[in-house]
Amino acid sequence: MEVVTSRAELTAARGQLSGDIGYVATMGALHAGHRALLDRARAGNRQVVVSIFVNPTQFGPTEDLSRYPRPIEADLAVCEQAGADLVWTPGVQDVYAAGDPRVTVAPGPLGNELEGAARPGHFAGVLTVVAKFFNLIRPTRTYFGEKDYQQLALVRRMSLDLDLGADVIGVPTVREVDGLALSSRNVYLDAVERQRAVGISRALFAGAADRPQAVGTARAVLDEFGIVPDYLELRGADLGPVIDGEPARLLVAARVGSPRLLDNVEVAP
Ligand code: PAF
């Protein structure tokens, strides 16, 4: 496995790769959810490229950029074990070589809803850095977790609308045995909050089993756990309106203690 930092090193290393390239974009603090992305990339491609970069432009002014965990040695060990060929660990100046971007990717109306309503500018930051990564790495296939379902939907749409050429593949959420979705933010839960946090997945599973009343049923479970959601919505699979007879998606975001947790599940027709 080759590990590179500068943009020049990345360009040189990318030039040595041939055949299908599976790419996983991460902000590090890798857990079993990331490992599932890496495993899918390993299984489906000749070469696997990973980026580890905590992207400042997707954090709001009051968000936890400086507190974001950066366990680089452990992350590299995960990449190595998963059989990655090339890992790019750039600094801010490598990614934003021309300074703060003045031209950015506009996420469209979906970028202002759900997570976008709570985090103005977040998805412009995500899509802009992902577009840069796609241009530099030129992946054949790229793997994003369903856990951040809105991000997945927007990246998929961006690749299509801007002809970025990467096949964007969604990978199911990995969960703890009690159902809690794995997230880098789970480390901020104390023992009591960790017990309450299971209410999020329980609510979603209950809602998914009761499509006609999905939101009401899920809300009742959240109430039992004393969780007040920022949003709890049933949407179509592409996050547009729900279509009768087609799969839908039930999505929630809620604070449990300090961390804001996201989760979603499919709701079968
Ligand atoms: O999901 C993440 O970790 C980030 O949003 C991503 C896709 C790596 C872009 O910074």
XYZ file of N, CA and C and ligand atoms in Angstrom:
817
model
N 0.850 -1.203 0.000
C 0.000 0.000 0.000
C 0.881 1.247 0.000
N 0.588 2.147 -0.913
C 1.346 3.396 -0.977
C 0.540 4.515 -0.293
N 1.224 5.311 0.524
C 0.555 6.434 1.195
C 1.207 7.723 0.704
N 0.400 8.630 0.155
C 0.952 9.885 -0.366
C 0.207 11.067 0.239
N 0.889 12.209 0.256
C 0.282 13.397 0.859
C 0.082 14.517 -0.162
N 1.141 14.862 -0.891
C 1.019 16.044 -1.752
C 0.226 15.695 -3.016
N -0.248 16.731 -3.666
C -0.992 16.563 -4.907
C -0.090 15.983 -6.012
N 1.190 16.417 -6.030
C 2.120 15.902 -7.053
C 2.341 14.397 -6.858
N 2.477 13.993 -5.585
C 2.653 12.555 -5.312
C 1.407 11.779 -5.739
N 0.239 12.344 -5.463
C -0.999 11.658 -5.852
C -1.047 11.484 -7.368
N -0.742 12.559 -8.091
C -0.804 12.507 -9.558
C 0.151 11.433 -10.090
N 1.363 11.380 -9.509
C 2.342 10.382 -9.961
C 1.847 8.971 -9.646
N 1.335 8.780 -8.418
C 0.884 7.442 -8.013
C -0.344 7.021 -8.820
N -1.239 7.967 -9.072
C -2.445 7.649 -9.869
C -2.052 7.222 -11.282
N -1.005 7.839 -11.816
C -0.523 7.520 -13.161
C -0.031 6.082 -13.276
N 0.383 5.503 -12.156
C 0.884 4.113 -12.160
C -0.263 3.094 -12.125
N -1.482 3.551 -11.795
C -2.595 2.604 -11.647
C -3.257 2.350 -12.993
N -3.637 1.101 -13.215
C -4.382 0.811 -14.441
C -5.534 -0.125 -14.089
N -6.480 -0.215 -14.976
C -7.648 -1.066 -14.731
C -8.677 -0.325 -13.888
N -9.722 -1.056 -13.496
C -10.821 -0.438 -12.725
C -10.314 0.103 -11.400
N -10.763 1.291 -11.071
C -10.366 1.890 -9.791
C -11.602 2.080 -8.915
N -11.588 1.456 -7.750
C -12.642 1.642 -6.759
C -12.155 2.668 -5.755
N -12.984 3.684 -5.482
C -12.532 4.804 -4.641
C -13.470 4.981 -3.441
N -12.857 5.191 -2.267
C -13.619 5.482 -1.047
C -13.108 6.805 -0.478
N -13.998 7.800 -0.425
C -13.659 9.110 0.162
C -14.019 9.069 1.640
N -13.071 9.439 2.518
C -13.369 9.418 3.951
C -12.798 10.664 4.625
N -13.277 10.891 5.835
C -12.661 11.917 6.689
C -11.890 11.232 7.817
N -11.559 9.960 7.643
C -10.797 9.234 8.659
C -11.677 8.802 9.818
N -11.046 8.483 10.969
C -11.747 7.886 12.110
C -12.524 6.652 11.616
N -11.820 5.811 10.897
C -12.470 4.705 10.185
C -13.014 3.658 11.153
N -14.232 3.208 10.881
C -14.866 2.165 11.689
C -15.411 1.090 10.742
N -16.168 0.155 11.302
C -16.630 -0.981 10.494
C -17.510 -0.543 9.315
N -18.156 0.622 9.446
C -18.948 1.133 8.320
C -18.047 1.474 7.136
N -16.914 2.146 7.424
C -15.954 2.434 6.347
C -15.370 1.131 5.801
N -15.117 0.193 6.725
C -14.520 -1.072 6.297
C -15.434 -1.770 5.275
N -16.749 -1.636 5.476
C -17.686 -2.235 4.507
C -17.529 -1.575 3.129
N -17.285 -0.256 3.113
C -17.070 0.435 1.825
C -15.789 -0.064 1.168
N -14.737 -0.198 1.999
C -13.440 -0.655 1.474
C -13.548 -2.085 0.940
N -14.289 -2.921 1.663
C -14.425 -4.315 1.228
C -15.159 -4.397 -0.116
N -16.207 -3.570 -0.256
C -16.927 -3.570 -1.538
C -16.017 -3.085 -2.667
N -15.221 -2.048 -2.364
C -14.309 -1.524 -3.388
C -13.275 -2.587 -3.756
N -12.760 -3.295 -2.730
C -11.741 -4.330 -2.967
C -12.310 -5.458 -3.829
N -13.567 -5.838 -3.521
C -14.161 -6.989 -4.221
C -14.485 -6.664 -5.679
N -14.710 -5.380 -5.992
C -15.240 -5.072 -7.320
C -14.288 -4.374 -8.270
N -13.011 -4.229 -7.886
C -12.106 -3.424 -8.704
C -10.681 -3.972 -8.673
N -9.911 -3.610 -9.697
C -8.499 -4.034 -9.715
C -7.704 -3.239 -8.678
N -7.972 -1.947 -8.572
C -7.217 -1.084 -7.658
C -8.177 -0.377 -6.708
N -7.696 -0.144 -5.488
C -8.528 0.573 -4.510
C -7.766 1.815 -4.023
N -8.421 2.955 -4.145
C -7.852 4.226 -3.692
C -8.738 4.775 -2.572
N -8.096 5.289 -1.514
C -8.822 5.866 -0.371
C -8.276 7.273 -0.144
N -9.155 8.222 0.156
C -8.664 9.524 0.625
C -9.096 9.703 2.080
N -8.198 10.313 2.859
C -8.490 10.632 4.263
C -8.252 12.123 4.409
N -9.351 12.874 4.533
C -9.215 14.336 4.570
C -10.409 14.918 5.313
N -10.136 15.628 6.404
C -11.209 16.301 7.142
C -11.432 17.641 6.442
N -12.527 17.706 5.695
C -12.755 18.823 4.771
C -13.356 20.033 5.497
N -12.585 21.106 5.667
C -13.106 22.229 6.464
C -14.318 22.904 5.845
N -14.450 22.866 4.508
C -15.520 23.652 3.888
C -16.910 23.051 4.090
N -16.988 21.843 4.667
C -18.318 21.277 4.918
C -18.742 21.416 6.373
N -17.900 22.083 7.186
C -18.233 22.328 8.598
C -18.759 23.752 8.744
N -19.822 23.920 9.517
C -20.338 25.254 9.818
C -19.477 25.911 10.892
N -19.669 27.231 11.090
C -18.833 27.965 12.053
C -18.942 27.439 13.482
N -20.091 26.843 13.840
C -20.238 26.357 15.223
C -20.017 24.851 15.330
N -19.559 24.220 14.256
C -19.407 22.755 14.281
C -18.016 22.335 14.750
N -17.874 20.981 14.862
C -16.759 20.425 15.625
C -15.512 20.122 14.791
N -15.097 21.037 13.898
C -13.937 20.773 13.023
C -12.669 20.471 13.825
N -12.358 21.307 14.826
C -11.087 21.102 15.539
C -11.136 19.847 16.414
N -12.373 19.477 16.839
C -12.540 18.309 17.714
C -12.637 17.010 16.922
N -12.730 17.131 15.596
C -12.970 15.929 14.792
C -11.800 14.961 14.971
N -12.064 13.665 15.290
C -10.961 12.729 15.569
C -10.076 12.484 14.341
N -8.756 12.402 14.569
C -7.814 12.191 13.446
C -6.797 11.099 13.807
N -7.252 9.863 14.003
C -6.330 8.775 14.391
C -5.648 8.163 13.163
N -4.698 8.903 12.579
C -4.190 8.546 11.251
C -3.507 7.171 11.220
N -2.742 6.832 12.291
C -2.054 5.528 12.253
C -3.068 4.380 12.220
N -4.079 4.472 13.077
C -5.117 3.422 13.101
C -5.853 3.379 11.760
N -6.107 4.550 11.168
C -6.814 4.586 9.877
C -6.002 3.901 8.782
N -4.693 4.159 8.782
C -3.849 3.527 7.755
C -3.825 2.010 7.939
N -3.855 1.576 9.204
C -3.878 0.118 9.460
C -5.166 -0.494 8.892
N -6.291 0.198 9.052
C -7.560 -0.307 8.491
C -7.459 -0.407 6.968
N -6.897 0.620 6.346
C -6.764 0.617 4.878
C -5.876 -0.535 4.420
N -4.781 -0.721 5.139
C -3.839 -1.801 4.794
C -4.535 -3.165 4.891
N -5.230 -3.367 6.031
C -5.911 -4.664 6.233
C -6.968 -4.902 5.153
N -7.589 -3.815 4.696
C -8.658 -3.962 3.695
C -8.090 -4.120 2.288
N -6.775 -4.042 2.151
C -6.164 -4.275 0.843
C -6.168 -3.062 -0.074
N -6.165 -1.847 0.503
C -6.092 -0.641 -0.342
C -4.731 -0.591 -1.042
N -4.728 -0.041 -2.256
C -3.469 0.096 -2.999
C -2.845 1.466 -2.769
N -3.691 2.489 -2.680
C -3.179 3.863 -2.586
C -4.049 4.648 -1.613
N -3.395 5.321 -0.652
C -4.129 6.181 0.297
C -3.586 7.595 0.162
N -4.497 8.541 -0.020
C -4.107 9.958 -0.123
C -4.513 10.648 1.173
N -3.539 11.239 1.871
C -3.813 11.943 3.140
C -3.372 13.406 2.989
N -4.091 14.166 2.178
C -3.635 15.528 1.894
C -3.832 16.476 3.065
N -3.100 17.582 3.052
C -3.397 18.706 3.933
C -4.341 19.661 3.204
N -4.815 20.671 3.941
C -5.769 21.620 3.348
C -5.164 22.287 2.112
N -3.851 22.613 2.189
C -3.213 23.320 1.063
C -3.050 22.422 -0.165
N -3.058 21.086 0.043
C -2.976 20.173 -1.110
C -4.319 20.112 -1.832
N -5.395 20.117 -1.060
C -6.725 20.012 -1.677
C -7.146 21.363 -2.256
N -6.939 22.426 -1.461
C -7.349 23.759 -1.914
C -6.098 24.539 -2.303
N -5.403 24.031 -3.345
C -4.110 24.595 -3.736
C -4.251 26.056 -4.183
N -5.410 26.406 -4.701
C -5.607 27.786 -5.175
C -6.304 28.644 -4.119
N -6.310 28.185 -2.883
C -6.995 28.928 -1.812
C -8.451 28.522 -1.725
N -9.215 29.262 -0.920
C -10.643 28.940 -0.762
C -11.321 28.948 -2.127
N -12.102 27.895 -2.434
C -12.727 27.874 -3.766
C -13.728 29.019 -3.929
N -13.664 29.681 -5.075
C -14.649 30.744 -5.364
C -15.778 30.194 -6.211
N -15.481 29.124 -6.937
C -16.511 28.450 -7.738
C -16.788 27.117 -7.054
N -18.043 26.882 -6.700
C -18.388 25.660 -5.956
C -19.552 24.945 -6.639
N -19.777 23.710 -6.250
C -20.888 22.940 -6.810
C -22.163 23.298 -6.043
N -23.201 23.717 -6.768
C -24.493 24.033 -6.132
C -25.313 22.752 -6.037
N -25.704 22.353 -4.818
C -26.414 21.074 -4.665
C -27.856 21.098 -5.166
N -28.395 22.268 -5.545
C -29.797 22.320 -5.979
C -30.725 22.289 -4.773
N -32.055 22.247 -5.030
C -33.025 22.373 -3.923
C -32.830 21.336 -2.824
N -32.491 20.082 -3.178
C -32.329 19.051 -2.144
C -31.231 19.417 -1.147
N -30.283 20.220 -1.582
C -29.189 20.638 -0.688
C -29.632 21.548 0.441
N -30.865 22.099 0.330
C -31.358 22.994 1.395
C -32.374 22.315 2.301
N -32.657 21.032 2.028
C -33.666 20.333 2.829
C -32.991 19.384 3.813
N -33.761 18.818 4.743
C -33.271 17.816 5.704
C -31.956 18.306 6.324
N -30.831 17.595 6.114
C -29.552 18.023 6.689
C -29.169 19.430 6.241
N -29.489 19.737 4.991
C -29.117 21.037 4.425
C -29.804 22.187 5.142
N -31.019 21.955 5.656
C -31.737 23.017 6.375
C -31.036 23.307 7.702
N -30.508 22.252 8.331
C -29.842 22.419 9.632
C -28.392 22.880 9.458
N -27.809 22.612 8.292
C -26.377 22.887 8.095
C -26.190 23.651 6.776
N -26.503 24.954 6.781
C -26.401 25.717 5.525
C -24.979 25.636 4.951
N -24.877 25.393 3.670
C -23.573 25.335 2.994
C -22.874 23.989 3.092
N -23.408 23.093 3.939
C -22.738 21.805 4.148
C -22.584 21.029 2.834
N -23.676 20.889 2.094
C -23.602 20.033 0.907
C -22.822 20.687 -0.234
N -22.790 22.015 -0.292
C -21.915 22.658 -1.288
C -20.464 22.296 -0.972
N -20.117 22.283 0.319
C -18.760 21.900 0.728
C -18.464 20.452 0.391
N -19.428 19.573 0.670
C -19.230 18.142 0.384
C -19.078 17.922 -1.125
N -20.036 18.449 -1.896
C -20.014 18.158 -3.336
C -18.793 18.771 -4.004
N -18.379 19.942 -3.549
C -17.205 20.576 -4.169
C -15.961 19.734 -3.923
N -15.769 19.258 -2.694
C -14.558 18.465 -2.438
C -14.647 17.108 -3.130
N -15.837 16.522 -3.171
C -15.976 15.219 -3.834
C -15.737 15.368 -5.347
N -16.219 16.453 -5.933
C -15.972 16.681 -7.373
C -14.469 16.831 -7.633
N -13.777 17.542 -6.746
C -12.320 17.684 -6.884
C -11.655 16.302 -6.812
N -12.073 15.512 -5.824
C -11.482 14.177 -5.660
C -11.747 13.303 -6.898
N -12.973 13.378 -7.403
C -13.293 12.568 -8.591
C -12.399 13.001 -9.768
N -12.187 14.304 -9.905
C -11.357 14.790 -11.020
C -9.907 14.366 -10.857
N -9.411 14.356 -9.627
C -7.998 14.002 -9.402
C -7.777 12.488 -9.459
N -8.758 11.738 -8.947
C -8.562 10.280 -8.798
C -9.152 9.505 -9.985
N -10.125 10.087 -10.632
C -10.784 9.470 -11.807
C -11.185 8.016 -11.538
N -12.042 7.804 -10.527
C -12.442 6.426 -10.195
C -13.416 5.847 -11.218
N -13.400 4.520 -11.317
C -14.419 3.831 -12.125
C -15.699 3.725 -11.292
N -15.504 3.286 -10.039
C -16.636 3.130 -9.109
C -16.263 3.790 -7.788
N -17.261 4.322 -7.130
C -16.995 4.957 -5.845
C -18.101 4.564 -4.873
N -17.756 4.406 -3.597
C -18.629 3.743 -2.627
C -18.962 4.709 -1.492
N -20.252 4.940 -1.279
C -20.717 5.840 -0.219
C -21.731 5.101 0.651
N -21.685 5.369 1.966
C -22.575 4.679 2.886
C -24.009 5.201 2.802
N -24.967 4.289 2.918
C -26.382 4.703 2.977
C -26.688 5.431 4.271
N -25.827 5.306 5.253
C -26.042 6.001 6.529
C -26.213 7.512 6.292
N -25.371 8.101 5.433
C -25.527 9.509 5.045
C -26.278 9.522 3.715
N -27.569 9.226 3.821
C -28.355 8.918 2.625
C -28.503 10.137 1.702
N -28.646 11.313 2.311
C -28.806 12.520 1.490
C -27.504 12.831 0.755
N -26.378 12.626 1.436
C -25.083 12.811 0.777
C -24.960 11.856 -0.412
N -25.307 10.589 -0.178
C -25.246 9.591 -1.256
C -26.121 10.028 -2.443
N -27.352 10.468 -2.145
C -28.274 10.867 -3.222
C -27.704 12.051 -4.005
N -27.114 13.008 -3.291
C -26.586 14.202 -3.970
C -25.326 13.884 -4.772
N -24.439 13.036 -4.227
C -23.218 12.676 -4.966
C -23.594 11.901 -6.233
N -24.566 11.002 -6.098
C -25.014 10.215 -7.254
C -25.548 11.144 -8.347
N -26.359 12.099 -7.922
C -26.959 13.040 -8.871
C -25.893 13.937 -9.502
N -24.915 14.362 -8.685
C -23.836 15.213 -9.215
C -23.045 14.460 -10.284
N -22.719 13.198 -10.012
C -21.913 12.441 -10.969
C -22.651 12.310 -12.299
N -23.992 12.144 -12.181
C -24.842 12.037 -13.380
C -24.955 13.383 -14.088
N -25.336 14.416 -13.342
C -25.637 15.713 -13.951
C -24.389 16.388 -14.515
N -23.246 16.178 -13.870
C -22.012 16.843 -14.323
C -21.112 15.898 -15.117
N -21.639 14.720 -15.462
C -20.868 13.750 -16.265
C -19.480 13.501 -15.685
N -19.449 13.220 -14.375
C -18.143 13.004 -13.743
C -17.625 11.589 -13.987
N -18.486 10.716 -14.503
C -18.010 9.422 -14.997
C -17.830 8.354 -13.938
N -18.081 8.660 -12.671
C -17.917 7.636 -11.626
C -19.270 6.977 -11.364
N -19.246 5.664 -11.240
C -20.455 4.930 -10.876
C -20.561 5.010 -9.351
N -21.604 5.648 -8.835
C -21.723 5.869 -7.386
C -22.565 4.740 -6.782
N -21.945 3.967 -5.896
C -22.596 2.766 -5.354
C -22.888 2.986 -3.862
N -24.141 2.770 -3.472
C -24.538 2.904 -2.058
C -24.307 1.589 -1.324
N -23.762 1.680 -0.112
C -23.459 0.488 0.681
C -24.294 0.550 1.974
N -25.011 -0.568 2.291
C -25.905 -0.542 3.464
C -25.194 -0.148 4.761
N -25.941 0.482 5.636
C -25.444 0.925 6.935
C -25.028 -0.267 7.798
N -23.886 -0.135 8.456
C -23.454 -1.167 9.412
C -23.933 -0.727 10.797
N -24.481 -1.691 11.560
C -25.084 -1.364 12.855
C -24.439 -2.150 13.991
N -24.484 -1.558 15.191
C -24.134 -2.314 16.395
C -25.194 -3.411 16.567
N -24.911 -4.388 17.457
C -25.889 -5.481 17.610
C -27.263 -4.972 18.042
N -27.301 -3.875 18.798
C -28.619 -3.372 19.234
C -29.275 -2.472 18.184
N -28.623 -2.249 17.054
C -29.257 -1.491 15.967
C -28.680 -0.110 15.735
N -27.923 0.445 16.693
C -27.374 1.793 16.508
C -26.473 1.824 15.270
N -26.714 2.788 14.380
C -25.888 2.916 13.178
C -24.481 3.359 13.562
N -23.469 2.722 12.983
C -22.092 3.125 13.285
C -21.856 4.528 12.741
N -21.176 5.345 13.546
C -20.863 6.718 13.153
C -19.644 7.169 13.936
N -18.819 7.995 13.301
C -17.652 8.550 14.015
C -18.116 9.375 15.223
N -19.358 9.868 15.185
C -19.844 10.703 16.293
C -20.273 9.895 17.507
N -20.424 8.568 17.373
C -20.879 7.761 18.516
C -19.912 7.835 19.686
N -18.623 8.151 19.408
C -17.642 8.222 20.513
C -17.984 9.350 21.488
N -18.783 10.305 21.047
C -19.141 11.426 21.941
C -20.302 11.087 22.876
N -20.918 9.895 22.716
C -22.051 9.510 23.589
C -21.517 8.987 24.914
N -22.051 9.480 26.049
C -21.680 8.844 27.319
C -22.563 7.602 27.502
N -22.350 6.862 28.597
C -23.010 5.557 28.747
C -24.542 5.694 28.737
N -25.059 6.733 29.388
C -26.520 6.904 29.460
C -27.054 7.287 28.076
N -26.349 8.196 27.408
C -26.784 8.618 26.066
C -26.727 7.440 25.087
N -25.715 6.609 25.255
C -25.579 5.444 24.364
C -26.812 4.539 24.469
N -27.326 4.385 25.700
C -28.536 3.562 25.894
C -29.743 4.203 25.221
N -29.833 5.541 25.335
C -30.984 6.240 24.721
C -30.889 6.243 23.203
N -29.645 6.273 22.687
C -29.447 6.422 21.241
C -30.054 5.263 20.448
N -30.201 4.122 21.099
C -30.781 2.972 20.403
C -32.237 3.254 20.000
N -32.853 4.237 20.662
C -34.225 4.621 20.319
C -34.356 5.077 18.870
N -33.271 5.595 18.301
C -33.334 6.101 16.917
C -33.578 4.949 15.937
N -32.766 3.909 16.031
C -32.961 2.800 15.074
C -34.251 2.041 15.385
N -34.573 1.920 16.683
C -35.840 1.227 17.017
C -37.024 1.965 16.398
N -36.981 3.293 16.461
C -38.071 4.088 15.897
C -38.168 3.859 14.393
N -37.013 3.849 13.727
C -37.028 3.672 12.273
C -37.543 2.287 11.882
N -37.090 1.268 12.612
C -37.543 -0.090 12.268
C -39.053 -0.209 12.500
N -39.544 0.390 13.583
C -40.989 0.336 13.848
C -41.757 1.068 12.744
N -41.256 2.226 12.342
C -41.913 2.993 11.274
C -41.908 2.230 9.955
N -40.782 1.584 9.662
C -40.657 0.865 8.384
C -41.629 -0.306 8.309
N -42.001 -0.846 9.471
C -42.927 -1.987 9.495
C -44.381 -1.528 9.410
N -44.603 -0.223 9.329
C -45.970 0.310 9.358
C -46.056 1.471 8.364
N -45.851 1.156 7.081
C -45.709 2.221 6.076
C -46.818 3.283 6.111
N -48.094 2.883 6.223
C -49.127 3.931 6.191
C -48.975 4.958 7.315
N -48.467 4.511 8.474
C -48.321 5.426 9.630
C -46.844 5.574 9.989
N -45.945 5.467 9.004
C -44.517 5.327 9.322
C -44.015 6.436 10.261
N -44.365 7.675 9.948
C -43.819 8.791 10.730
C -44.407 8.793 12.140
N -45.735 8.592 12.249
C -46.378 8.601 13.565
C -45.863 7.472 14.447
N -45.714 6.294 13.850
C -45.235 5.138 14.620
C -43.804 5.376 15.093
N -42.959 5.886 14.206
C -41.563 6.149 14.590
C -41.501 7.228 15.666
N -42.341 8.259 15.520
C -42.308 9.360 16.497
C -42.675 8.867 17.901
N -43.638 7.932 17.957
C -44.059 7.405 19.263
C -42.889 6.701 19.948
N -42.069 5.974 19.171
C -40.917 5.287 19.771
C -39.870 6.317 20.224
N -39.634 7.331 19.404
C -38.680 8.383 19.810
C -39.126 9.021 21.125
N -40.439 9.262 21.236
C -40.998 9.855 22.473
C -40.653 8.988 23.683
N -40.824 7.666 23.514
C -40.527 6.741 24.639
C -39.098 6.907 25.126
N -38.182 7.226 24.192
C -36.770 7.365 24.558
C -36.400 8.821 24.878
N -37.405 9.692 24.876
C -37.149 11.106 25.179
C -36.305 11.791 24.118
N -36.452 11.348 22.854
C -35.653 11.931 21.758
C -36.557 12.827 20.913
N -36.130 14.092 20.755
C -36.893 15.042 19.943
C -36.144 15.212 18.615
N -36.739 14.748 17.508
C -35.988 14.811 16.241
C -35.919 16.220 15.660
N -34.800 16.501 14.968
C -34.736 17.727 14.145
C -35.650 17.567 12.946
N -35.607 16.363 12.385
C -36.589 16.012 11.366
C -36.819 14.509 11.409
N -38.010 14.124 10.980
C -38.370 12.710 10.851
C -39.315 12.679 9.657
N -38.833 12.163 8.537
C -39.619 12.295 7.301
C -39.598 11.009 6.498
N -40.722 10.766 5.829
C -40.790 9.681 4.855
C -40.704 10.317 3.468
N -39.745 9.852 2.681
C -39.532 10.405 1.330
C -39.420 9.269 0.328
N -39.438 9.624 -0.951
C -39.152 8.634 -1.984
C -37.690 8.223 -1.922
N -37.356 7.147 -2.642
C -35.986 6.619 -2.570
C -34.958 7.635 -3.068
N -35.368 8.564 -3.953
C -34.428 9.593 -4.421
C -34.593 10.891 -3.617
N -35.316 10.780 -2.509
C -35.612 11.878 -1.572
C -36.613 12.889 -2.139
N -37.220 12.544 -3.262
C -38.377 13.302 -3.748
C -39.633 12.783 -3.048
N -40.823 13.084 -3.598
C -42.061 12.625 -2.955
C -42.172 11.095 -2.947
N -42.894 10.588 -1.958
C -43.144 9.143 -1.876
C -44.041 8.741 -3.041
N -43.699 7.620 -3.678
C -44.508 7.117 -4.789
C -45.142 5.799 -4.362
N -46.475 5.713 -4.483
C -47.187 4.479 -4.113
C -46.595 3.297 -4.861
N -46.419 2.192 -4.158
C -45.953 0.971 -4.807
C -44.449 0.918 -5.007
N -43.720 1.975 -4.608
C -42.253 1.959 -4.754
C -41.597 2.098 -3.385
N -40.338 1.626 -3.246
C -39.664 1.767 -1.956
C -39.554 3.242 -1.553
N -39.640 3.479 -0.261
C -39.486 4.837 0.272
C -38.355 4.809 1.303
N -38.060 5.972 1.856
C -36.973 6.063 2.844
C -37.473 6.857 4.035
N -37.283 6.325 5.234
C -37.648 7.032 6.468
C -36.350 7.558 7.071
N -36.283 8.874 7.263
C -35.017 9.502 7.688
C -35.206 10.289 8.968
N -34.196 10.259 9.811
C -34.264 11.006 11.068
C -32.911 11.633 11.379
N -32.959 12.788 12.039
C -31.765 13.374 12.661
C -32.187 13.846 14.034
N -31.371 13.581 15.043
C -31.719 13.995 16.409
C -30.454 14.110 17.236
N -30.487 15.052 18.156
C -29.399 15.134 19.127
C -29.705 14.193 20.284
N -28.674 13.414 20.659
C -28.765 12.624 21.892
C -27.562 13.080 22.706
N -27.815 13.938 23.702
C -26.691 14.618 24.344
C -26.112 15.609 23.354
N -24.768 15.680 23.261
C -24.205 16.662 22.324
C -24.189 16.181 20.863
N -23.900 14.898 20.576
C -23.821 14.547 19.153
C -25.173 14.530 18.455
N -25.133 14.965 17.213
C -26.327 14.927 16.365
C -26.213 13.665 15.524
N -27.162 12.750 15.698
C -27.086 11.447 15.045
C -28.060 11.395 13.871
N -27.633 10.746 12.799
C -28.472 10.566 11.611
C -28.704 9.088 11.386
N -29.858 8.752 10.877
C -30.093 7.373 10.493
C -31.255 7.351 9.505
N -31.384 6.251 8.795
C -32.497 6.102 7.835
C -32.626 4.629 7.500
N -33.819 4.247 7.063
C -34.049 2.857 6.628
C -34.947 2.867 5.402
N -34.879 1.782 4.648
C -35.808 1.625 3.538
C -37.175 1.246 4.079
N -38.205 1.750 3.430
C -39.570 1.337 3.757
C -40.129 0.665 2.502
N -40.346 -0.631 2.621
C -40.748 -1.407 1.434
C -42.151 -0.983 0.978
N -42.448 -1.177 -0.326
C -43.772 -0.780 -0.827
C -44.892 -1.547 -0.132
O -18.870 11.311 4.379
C -17.773 11.853 4.558
O -16.917 11.351 5.269
C -17.481 13.185 3.859
O -18.622 13.953 3.742
C -16.787 13.024 2.496
C -17.689 12.304 1.499
C -15.487 12.241 2.650
C -16.459 14.396 1.894
O -15.603 15.117 2.716
